GROMACS .gro file of N, CA, C and O in nm:
model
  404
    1UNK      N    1   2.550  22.951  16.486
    1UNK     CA    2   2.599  23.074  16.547
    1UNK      C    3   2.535  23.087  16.685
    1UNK      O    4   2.414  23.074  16.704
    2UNK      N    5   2.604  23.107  16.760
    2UNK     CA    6   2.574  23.119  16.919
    2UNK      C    7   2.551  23.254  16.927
    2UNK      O    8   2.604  23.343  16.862
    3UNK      N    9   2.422  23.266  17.062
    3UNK     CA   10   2.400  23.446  17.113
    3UNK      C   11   2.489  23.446  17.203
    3UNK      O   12   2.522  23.342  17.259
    4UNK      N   13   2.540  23.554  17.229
    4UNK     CA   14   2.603  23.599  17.303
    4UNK      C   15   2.522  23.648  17.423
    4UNK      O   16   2.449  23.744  17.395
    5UNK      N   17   2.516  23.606  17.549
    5UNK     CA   18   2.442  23.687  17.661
    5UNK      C   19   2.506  23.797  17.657
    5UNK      O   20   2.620  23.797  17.611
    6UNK      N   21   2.445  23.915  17.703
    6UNK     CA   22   2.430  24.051  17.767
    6UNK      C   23   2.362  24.052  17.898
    6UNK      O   24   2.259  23.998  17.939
    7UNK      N   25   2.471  24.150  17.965
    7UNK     CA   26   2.410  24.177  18.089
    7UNK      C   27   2.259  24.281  18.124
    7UNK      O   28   2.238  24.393  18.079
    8UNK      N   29   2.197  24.226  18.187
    8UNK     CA   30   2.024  24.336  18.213
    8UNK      C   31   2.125  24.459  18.296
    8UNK      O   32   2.209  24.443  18.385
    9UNK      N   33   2.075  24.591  18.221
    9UNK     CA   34   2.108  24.734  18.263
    9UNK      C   35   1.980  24.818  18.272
    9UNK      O   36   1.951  24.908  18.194
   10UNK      N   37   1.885  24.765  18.407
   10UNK     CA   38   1.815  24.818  18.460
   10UNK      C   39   1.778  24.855  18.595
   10UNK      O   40   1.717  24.794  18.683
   11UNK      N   41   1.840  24.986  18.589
   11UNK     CA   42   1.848  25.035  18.736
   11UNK      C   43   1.744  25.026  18.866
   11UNK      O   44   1.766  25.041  18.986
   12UNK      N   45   1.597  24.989  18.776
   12UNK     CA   46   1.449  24.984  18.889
   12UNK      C   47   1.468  24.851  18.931
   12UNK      O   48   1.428  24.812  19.040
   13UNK      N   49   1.543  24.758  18.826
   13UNK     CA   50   1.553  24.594  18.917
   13UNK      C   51   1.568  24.569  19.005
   13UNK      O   52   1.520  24.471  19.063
   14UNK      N   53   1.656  24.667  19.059
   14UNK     CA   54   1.779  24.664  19.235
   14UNK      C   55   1.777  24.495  19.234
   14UNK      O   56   1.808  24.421  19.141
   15UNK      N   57   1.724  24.456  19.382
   15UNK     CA   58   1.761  24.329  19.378
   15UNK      C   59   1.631  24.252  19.456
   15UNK      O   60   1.525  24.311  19.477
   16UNK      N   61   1.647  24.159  19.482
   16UNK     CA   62   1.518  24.055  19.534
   16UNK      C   63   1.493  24.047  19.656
   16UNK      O   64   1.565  23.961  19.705
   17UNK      N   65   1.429  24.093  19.727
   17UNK     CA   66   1.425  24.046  19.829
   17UNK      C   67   1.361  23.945  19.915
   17UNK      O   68   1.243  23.969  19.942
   18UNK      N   69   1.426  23.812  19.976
   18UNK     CA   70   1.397  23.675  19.971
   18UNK      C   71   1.273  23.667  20.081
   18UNK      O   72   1.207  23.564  20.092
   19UNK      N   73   1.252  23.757  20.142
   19UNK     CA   74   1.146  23.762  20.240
   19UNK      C   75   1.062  23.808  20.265
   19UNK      O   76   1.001  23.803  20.372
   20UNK      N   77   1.018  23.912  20.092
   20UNK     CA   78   0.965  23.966  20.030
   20UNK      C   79   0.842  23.910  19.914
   20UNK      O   80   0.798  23.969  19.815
   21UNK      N   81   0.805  23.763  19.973
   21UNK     CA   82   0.725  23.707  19.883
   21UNK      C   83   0.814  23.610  19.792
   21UNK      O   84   0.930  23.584  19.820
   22UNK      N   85   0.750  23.559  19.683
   22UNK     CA   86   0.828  23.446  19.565
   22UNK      C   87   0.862  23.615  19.471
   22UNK      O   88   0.820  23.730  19.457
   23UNK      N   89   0.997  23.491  19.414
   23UNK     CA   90   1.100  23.609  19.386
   23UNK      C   91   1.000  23.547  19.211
   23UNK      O   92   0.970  23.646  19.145
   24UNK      N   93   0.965  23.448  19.161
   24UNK     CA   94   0.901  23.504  19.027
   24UNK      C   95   0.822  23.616  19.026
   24UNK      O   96   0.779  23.671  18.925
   25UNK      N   97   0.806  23.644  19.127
   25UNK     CA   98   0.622  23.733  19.118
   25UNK      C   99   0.732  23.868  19.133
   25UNK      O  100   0.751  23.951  19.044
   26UNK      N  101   0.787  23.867  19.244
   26UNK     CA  102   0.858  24.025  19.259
   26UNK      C  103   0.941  24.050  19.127
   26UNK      O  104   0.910  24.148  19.059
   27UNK      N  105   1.049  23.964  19.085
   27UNK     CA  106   1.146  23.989  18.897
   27UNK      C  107   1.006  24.056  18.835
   27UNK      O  108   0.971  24.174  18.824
   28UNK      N  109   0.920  23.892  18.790
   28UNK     CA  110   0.811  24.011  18.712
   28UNK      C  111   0.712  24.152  18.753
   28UNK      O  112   0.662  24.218  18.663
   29UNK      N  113   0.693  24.183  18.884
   29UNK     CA  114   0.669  24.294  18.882
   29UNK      C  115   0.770  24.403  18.868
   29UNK      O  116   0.748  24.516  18.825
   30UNK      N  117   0.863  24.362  18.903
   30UNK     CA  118   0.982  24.500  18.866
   30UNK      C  119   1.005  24.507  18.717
   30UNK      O  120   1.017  24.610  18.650
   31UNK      N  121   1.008  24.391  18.680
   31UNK     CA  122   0.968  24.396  18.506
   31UNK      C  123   0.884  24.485  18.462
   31UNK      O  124   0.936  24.585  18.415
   32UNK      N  125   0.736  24.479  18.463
   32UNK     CA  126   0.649  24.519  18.472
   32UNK      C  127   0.655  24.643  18.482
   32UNK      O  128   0.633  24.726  18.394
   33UNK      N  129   0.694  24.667  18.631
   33UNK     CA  130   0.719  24.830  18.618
   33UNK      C  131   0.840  24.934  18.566
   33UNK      O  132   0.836  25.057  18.568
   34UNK      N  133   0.962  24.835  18.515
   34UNK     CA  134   1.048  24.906  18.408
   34UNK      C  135   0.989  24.924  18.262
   34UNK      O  136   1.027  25.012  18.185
   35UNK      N  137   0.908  24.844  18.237
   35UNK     CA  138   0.797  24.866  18.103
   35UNK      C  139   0.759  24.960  18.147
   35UNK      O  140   0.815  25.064  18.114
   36UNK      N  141   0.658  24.965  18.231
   36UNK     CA  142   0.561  25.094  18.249
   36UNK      C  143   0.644  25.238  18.249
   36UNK      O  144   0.614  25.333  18.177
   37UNK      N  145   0.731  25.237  18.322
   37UNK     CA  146   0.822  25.361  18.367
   37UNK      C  147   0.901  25.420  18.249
   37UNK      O  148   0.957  25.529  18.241
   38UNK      N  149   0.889  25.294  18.134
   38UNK     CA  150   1.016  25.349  18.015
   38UNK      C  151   1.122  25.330  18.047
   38UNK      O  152   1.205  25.393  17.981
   39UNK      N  153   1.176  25.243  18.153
   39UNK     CA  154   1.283  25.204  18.132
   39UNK      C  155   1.306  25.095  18.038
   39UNK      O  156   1.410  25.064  17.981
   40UNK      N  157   1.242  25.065  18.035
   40UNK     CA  158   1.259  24.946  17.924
   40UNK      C  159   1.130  24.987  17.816
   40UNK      O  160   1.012  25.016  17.838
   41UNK      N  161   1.201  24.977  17.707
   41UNK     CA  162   1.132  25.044  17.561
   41UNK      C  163   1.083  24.952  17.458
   41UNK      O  164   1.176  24.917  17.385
   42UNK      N  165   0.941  24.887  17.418
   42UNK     CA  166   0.918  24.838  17.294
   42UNK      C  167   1.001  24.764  17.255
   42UNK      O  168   1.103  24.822  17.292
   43UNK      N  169   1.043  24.645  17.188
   43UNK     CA  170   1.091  24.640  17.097
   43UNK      C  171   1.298  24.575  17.191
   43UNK      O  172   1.391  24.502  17.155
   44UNK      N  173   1.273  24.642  17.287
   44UNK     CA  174   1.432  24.595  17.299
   44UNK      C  175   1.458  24.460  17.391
   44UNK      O  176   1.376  24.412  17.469
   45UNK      N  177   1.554  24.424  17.372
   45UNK     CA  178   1.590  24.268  17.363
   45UNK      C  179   1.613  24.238  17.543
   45UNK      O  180   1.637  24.338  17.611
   46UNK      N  181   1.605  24.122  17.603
   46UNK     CA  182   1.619  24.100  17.682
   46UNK      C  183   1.690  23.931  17.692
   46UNK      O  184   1.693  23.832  17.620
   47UNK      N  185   1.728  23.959  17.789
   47UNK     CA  186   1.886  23.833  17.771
   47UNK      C  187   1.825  23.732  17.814
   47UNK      O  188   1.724  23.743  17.883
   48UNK      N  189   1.885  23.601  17.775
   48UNK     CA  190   1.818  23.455  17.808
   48UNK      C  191   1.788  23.412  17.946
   48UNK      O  192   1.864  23.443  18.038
   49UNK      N  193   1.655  23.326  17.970
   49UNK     CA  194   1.680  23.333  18.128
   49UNK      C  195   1.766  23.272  18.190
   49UNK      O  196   1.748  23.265  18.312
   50UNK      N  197   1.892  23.205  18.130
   50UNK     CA  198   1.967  23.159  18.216
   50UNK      C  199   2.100  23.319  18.263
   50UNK      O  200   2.171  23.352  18.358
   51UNK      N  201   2.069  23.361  18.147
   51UNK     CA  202   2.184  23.459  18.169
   51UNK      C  203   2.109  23.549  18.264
   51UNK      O  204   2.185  23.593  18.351
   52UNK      N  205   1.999  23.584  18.274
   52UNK     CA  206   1.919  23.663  18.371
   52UNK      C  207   1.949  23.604  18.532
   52UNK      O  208   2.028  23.661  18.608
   53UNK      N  209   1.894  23.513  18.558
   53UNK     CA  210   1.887  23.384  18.632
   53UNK      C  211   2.017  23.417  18.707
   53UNK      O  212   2.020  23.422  18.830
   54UNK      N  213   2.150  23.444  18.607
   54UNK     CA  214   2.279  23.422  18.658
   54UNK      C  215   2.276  23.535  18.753
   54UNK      O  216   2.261  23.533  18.876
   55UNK      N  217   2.294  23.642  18.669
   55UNK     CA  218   2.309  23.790  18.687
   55UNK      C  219   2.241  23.786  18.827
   55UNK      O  220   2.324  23.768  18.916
   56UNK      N  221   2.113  23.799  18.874
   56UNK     CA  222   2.039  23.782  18.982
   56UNK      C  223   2.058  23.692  19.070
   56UNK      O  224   2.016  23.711  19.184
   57UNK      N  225   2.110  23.602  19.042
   57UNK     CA  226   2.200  23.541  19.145
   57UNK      C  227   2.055  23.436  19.196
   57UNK      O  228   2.061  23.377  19.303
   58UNK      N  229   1.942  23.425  19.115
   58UNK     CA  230   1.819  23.315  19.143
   58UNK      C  231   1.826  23.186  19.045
   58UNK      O  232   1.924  23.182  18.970
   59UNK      N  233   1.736  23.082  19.038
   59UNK     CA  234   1.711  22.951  19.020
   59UNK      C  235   1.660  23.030  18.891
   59UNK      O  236   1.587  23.129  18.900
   60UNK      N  237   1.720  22.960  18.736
   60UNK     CA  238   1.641  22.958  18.601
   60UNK      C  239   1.490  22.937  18.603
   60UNK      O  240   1.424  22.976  18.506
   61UNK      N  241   1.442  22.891  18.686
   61UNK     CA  242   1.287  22.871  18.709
   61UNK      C  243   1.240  22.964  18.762
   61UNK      O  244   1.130  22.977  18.709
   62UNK      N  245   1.255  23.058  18.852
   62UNK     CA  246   1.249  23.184  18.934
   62UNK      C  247   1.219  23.307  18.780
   62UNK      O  248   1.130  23.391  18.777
   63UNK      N  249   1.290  23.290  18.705
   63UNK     CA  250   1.324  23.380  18.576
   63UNK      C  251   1.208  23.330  18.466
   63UNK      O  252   1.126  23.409  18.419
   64UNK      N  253   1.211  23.227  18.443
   64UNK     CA  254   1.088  23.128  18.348
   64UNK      C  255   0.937  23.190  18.427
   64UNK      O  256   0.844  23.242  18.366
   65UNK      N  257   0.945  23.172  18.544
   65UNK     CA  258   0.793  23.187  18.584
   65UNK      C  259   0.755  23.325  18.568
   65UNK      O  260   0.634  23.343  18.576
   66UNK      N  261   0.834  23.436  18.546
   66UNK     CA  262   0.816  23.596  18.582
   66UNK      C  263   0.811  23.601  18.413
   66UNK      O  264   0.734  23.669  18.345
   67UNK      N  265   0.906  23.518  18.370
   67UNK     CA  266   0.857  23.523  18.173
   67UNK      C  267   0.743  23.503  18.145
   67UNK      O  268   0.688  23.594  18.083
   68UNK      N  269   0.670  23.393  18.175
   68UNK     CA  270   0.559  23.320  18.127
   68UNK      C  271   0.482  23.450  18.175
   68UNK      O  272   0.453  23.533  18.088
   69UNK      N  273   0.445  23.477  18.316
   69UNK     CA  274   0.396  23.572  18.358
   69UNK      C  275   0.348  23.675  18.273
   69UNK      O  276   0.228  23.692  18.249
   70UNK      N  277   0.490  23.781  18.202
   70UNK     CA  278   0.465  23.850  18.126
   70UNK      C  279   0.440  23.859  18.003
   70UNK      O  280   0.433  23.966  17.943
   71UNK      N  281   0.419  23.722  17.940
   71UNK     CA  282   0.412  23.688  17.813
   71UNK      C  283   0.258  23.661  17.852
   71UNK      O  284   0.195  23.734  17.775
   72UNK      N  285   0.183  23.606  17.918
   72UNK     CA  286   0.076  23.571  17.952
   72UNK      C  287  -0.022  23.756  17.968
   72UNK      O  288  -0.123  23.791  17.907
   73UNK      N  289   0.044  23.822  18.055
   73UNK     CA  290  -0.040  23.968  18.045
   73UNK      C  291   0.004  24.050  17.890
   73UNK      O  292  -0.069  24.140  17.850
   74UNK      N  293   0.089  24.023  17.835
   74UNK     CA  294   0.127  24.092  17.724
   74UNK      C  295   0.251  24.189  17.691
   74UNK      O  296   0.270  24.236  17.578
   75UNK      N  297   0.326  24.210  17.790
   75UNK     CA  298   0.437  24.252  17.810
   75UNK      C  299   0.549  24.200  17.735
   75UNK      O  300   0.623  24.280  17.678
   76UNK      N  301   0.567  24.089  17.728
   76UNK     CA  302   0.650  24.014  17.698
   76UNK      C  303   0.646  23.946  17.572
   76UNK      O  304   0.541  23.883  17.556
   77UNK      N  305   0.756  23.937  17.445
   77UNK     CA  306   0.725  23.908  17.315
   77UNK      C  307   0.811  23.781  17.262
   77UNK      O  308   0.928  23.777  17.301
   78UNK      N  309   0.776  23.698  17.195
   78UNK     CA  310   0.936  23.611  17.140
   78UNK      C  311   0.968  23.594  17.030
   78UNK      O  312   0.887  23.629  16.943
   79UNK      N  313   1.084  23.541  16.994
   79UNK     CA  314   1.021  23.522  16.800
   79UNK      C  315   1.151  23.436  16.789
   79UNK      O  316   1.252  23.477  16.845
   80UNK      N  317   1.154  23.310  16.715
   80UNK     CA  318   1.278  23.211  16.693
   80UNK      C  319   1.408  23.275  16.640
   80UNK      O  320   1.387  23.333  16.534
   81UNK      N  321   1.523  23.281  16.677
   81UNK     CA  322   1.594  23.356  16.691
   81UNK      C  323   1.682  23.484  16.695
   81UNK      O  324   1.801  23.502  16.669
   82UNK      N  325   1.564  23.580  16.743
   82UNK     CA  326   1.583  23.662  16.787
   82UNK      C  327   1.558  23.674  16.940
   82UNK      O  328   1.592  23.779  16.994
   83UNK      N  329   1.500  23.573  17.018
   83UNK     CA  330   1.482  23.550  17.150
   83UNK      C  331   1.330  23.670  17.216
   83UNK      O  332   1.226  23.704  17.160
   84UNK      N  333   1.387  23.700  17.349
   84UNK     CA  334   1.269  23.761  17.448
   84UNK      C  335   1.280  23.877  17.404
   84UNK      O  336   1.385  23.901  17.344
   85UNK      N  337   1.193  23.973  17.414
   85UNK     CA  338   1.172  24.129  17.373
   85UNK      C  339   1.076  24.178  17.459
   85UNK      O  340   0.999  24.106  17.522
   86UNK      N  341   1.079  24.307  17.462
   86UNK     CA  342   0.927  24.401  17.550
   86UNK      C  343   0.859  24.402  17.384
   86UNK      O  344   0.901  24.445  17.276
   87UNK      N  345   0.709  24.319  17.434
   87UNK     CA  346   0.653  24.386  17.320
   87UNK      C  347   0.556  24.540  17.296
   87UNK      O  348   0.517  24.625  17.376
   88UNK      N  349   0.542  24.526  17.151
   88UNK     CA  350   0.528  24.684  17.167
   88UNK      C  351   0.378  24.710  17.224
   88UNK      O  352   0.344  24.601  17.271
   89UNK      N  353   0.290  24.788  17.240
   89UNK     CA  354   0.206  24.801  17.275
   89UNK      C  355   0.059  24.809  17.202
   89UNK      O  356   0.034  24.868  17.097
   90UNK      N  357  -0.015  24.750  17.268
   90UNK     CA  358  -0.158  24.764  17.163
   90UNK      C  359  -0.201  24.888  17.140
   90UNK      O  360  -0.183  24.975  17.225
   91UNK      N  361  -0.273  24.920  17.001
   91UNK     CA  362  -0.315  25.054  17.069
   91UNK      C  363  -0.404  25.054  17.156
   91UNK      O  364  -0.435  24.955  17.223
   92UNK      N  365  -0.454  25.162  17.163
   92UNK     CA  366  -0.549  25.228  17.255
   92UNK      C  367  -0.684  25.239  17.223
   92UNK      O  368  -0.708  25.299  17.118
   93UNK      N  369  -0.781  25.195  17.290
   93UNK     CA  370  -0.911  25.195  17.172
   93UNK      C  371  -0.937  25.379  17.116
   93UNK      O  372  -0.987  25.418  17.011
   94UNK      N  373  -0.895  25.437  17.200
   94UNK     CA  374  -0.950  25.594  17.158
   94UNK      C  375  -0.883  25.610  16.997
   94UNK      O  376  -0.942  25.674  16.910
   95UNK      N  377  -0.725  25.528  16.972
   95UNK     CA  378  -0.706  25.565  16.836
   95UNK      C  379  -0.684  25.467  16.765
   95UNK      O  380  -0.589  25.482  16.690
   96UNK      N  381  -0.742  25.356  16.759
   96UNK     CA  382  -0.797  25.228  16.696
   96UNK      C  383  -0.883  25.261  16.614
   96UNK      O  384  -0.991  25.293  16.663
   97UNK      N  385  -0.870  25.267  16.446
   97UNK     CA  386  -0.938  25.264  16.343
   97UNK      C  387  -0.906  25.441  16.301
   97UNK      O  388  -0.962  25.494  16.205
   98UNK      N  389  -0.863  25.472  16.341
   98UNK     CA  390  -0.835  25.629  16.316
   98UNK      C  391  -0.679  25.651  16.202
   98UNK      O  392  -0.565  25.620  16.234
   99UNK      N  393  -0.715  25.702  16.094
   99UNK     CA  394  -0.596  25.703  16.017
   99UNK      C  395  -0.511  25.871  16.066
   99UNK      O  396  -0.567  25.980  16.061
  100UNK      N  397  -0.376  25.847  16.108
  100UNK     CA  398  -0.318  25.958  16.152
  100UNK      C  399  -0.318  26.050  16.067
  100UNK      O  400  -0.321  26.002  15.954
  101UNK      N  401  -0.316  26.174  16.067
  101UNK     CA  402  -0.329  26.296  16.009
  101UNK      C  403  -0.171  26.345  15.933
  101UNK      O  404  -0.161  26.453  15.875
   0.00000   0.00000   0.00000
């Protein structure tokens, strides 16, 4: 059974700008900061990097390096076929070991 790509529907992405530094580092910081901002939520799926890659109109390697990136700080989750995800978040040490009320 084949995935079906989906298009990325995130409005903070806008677009790259080529003279603006390496476009892995800028994708993953706009990444980065659609996690942070809540635009992008825990848990939800994110499309293959070629289909990313496409969409953005950059080199599959451009998309791979801003992955690794965020899989490397923790942002970023995978799991055999279910593909790339935002992962969810660690807790927090303040409520680490604390049973909720």
């Amino acid at each position: 059974m084949s995935r079906t790509a989906h298009n990325l529907k995130i409005p903070s992405l806008g677009g790259l700008g080529r003279s603006a530094g390496t476009l892995g580092r800028q994708l993953a910081q706009k990444l980065r900061d659609a996690v942070q901002s809540g635009a992008l939520k825990p848990g939800e799926s994110l499309p293959s990097t070629r289909a990313l890659a496409a969409s953005l109109g950059v080199a599959r390697g451009t998309v791979v390096e801003a992955f690794q990136q965020l899989f490397a700080e923790g942002f970023l989750d995978s799991s055999p076929r279910v593909g790339t995800y935002i992962a969810h978040p660690l807790s927090s040490p303040k409520t680490r070991g604390k049973k909720p009320r």
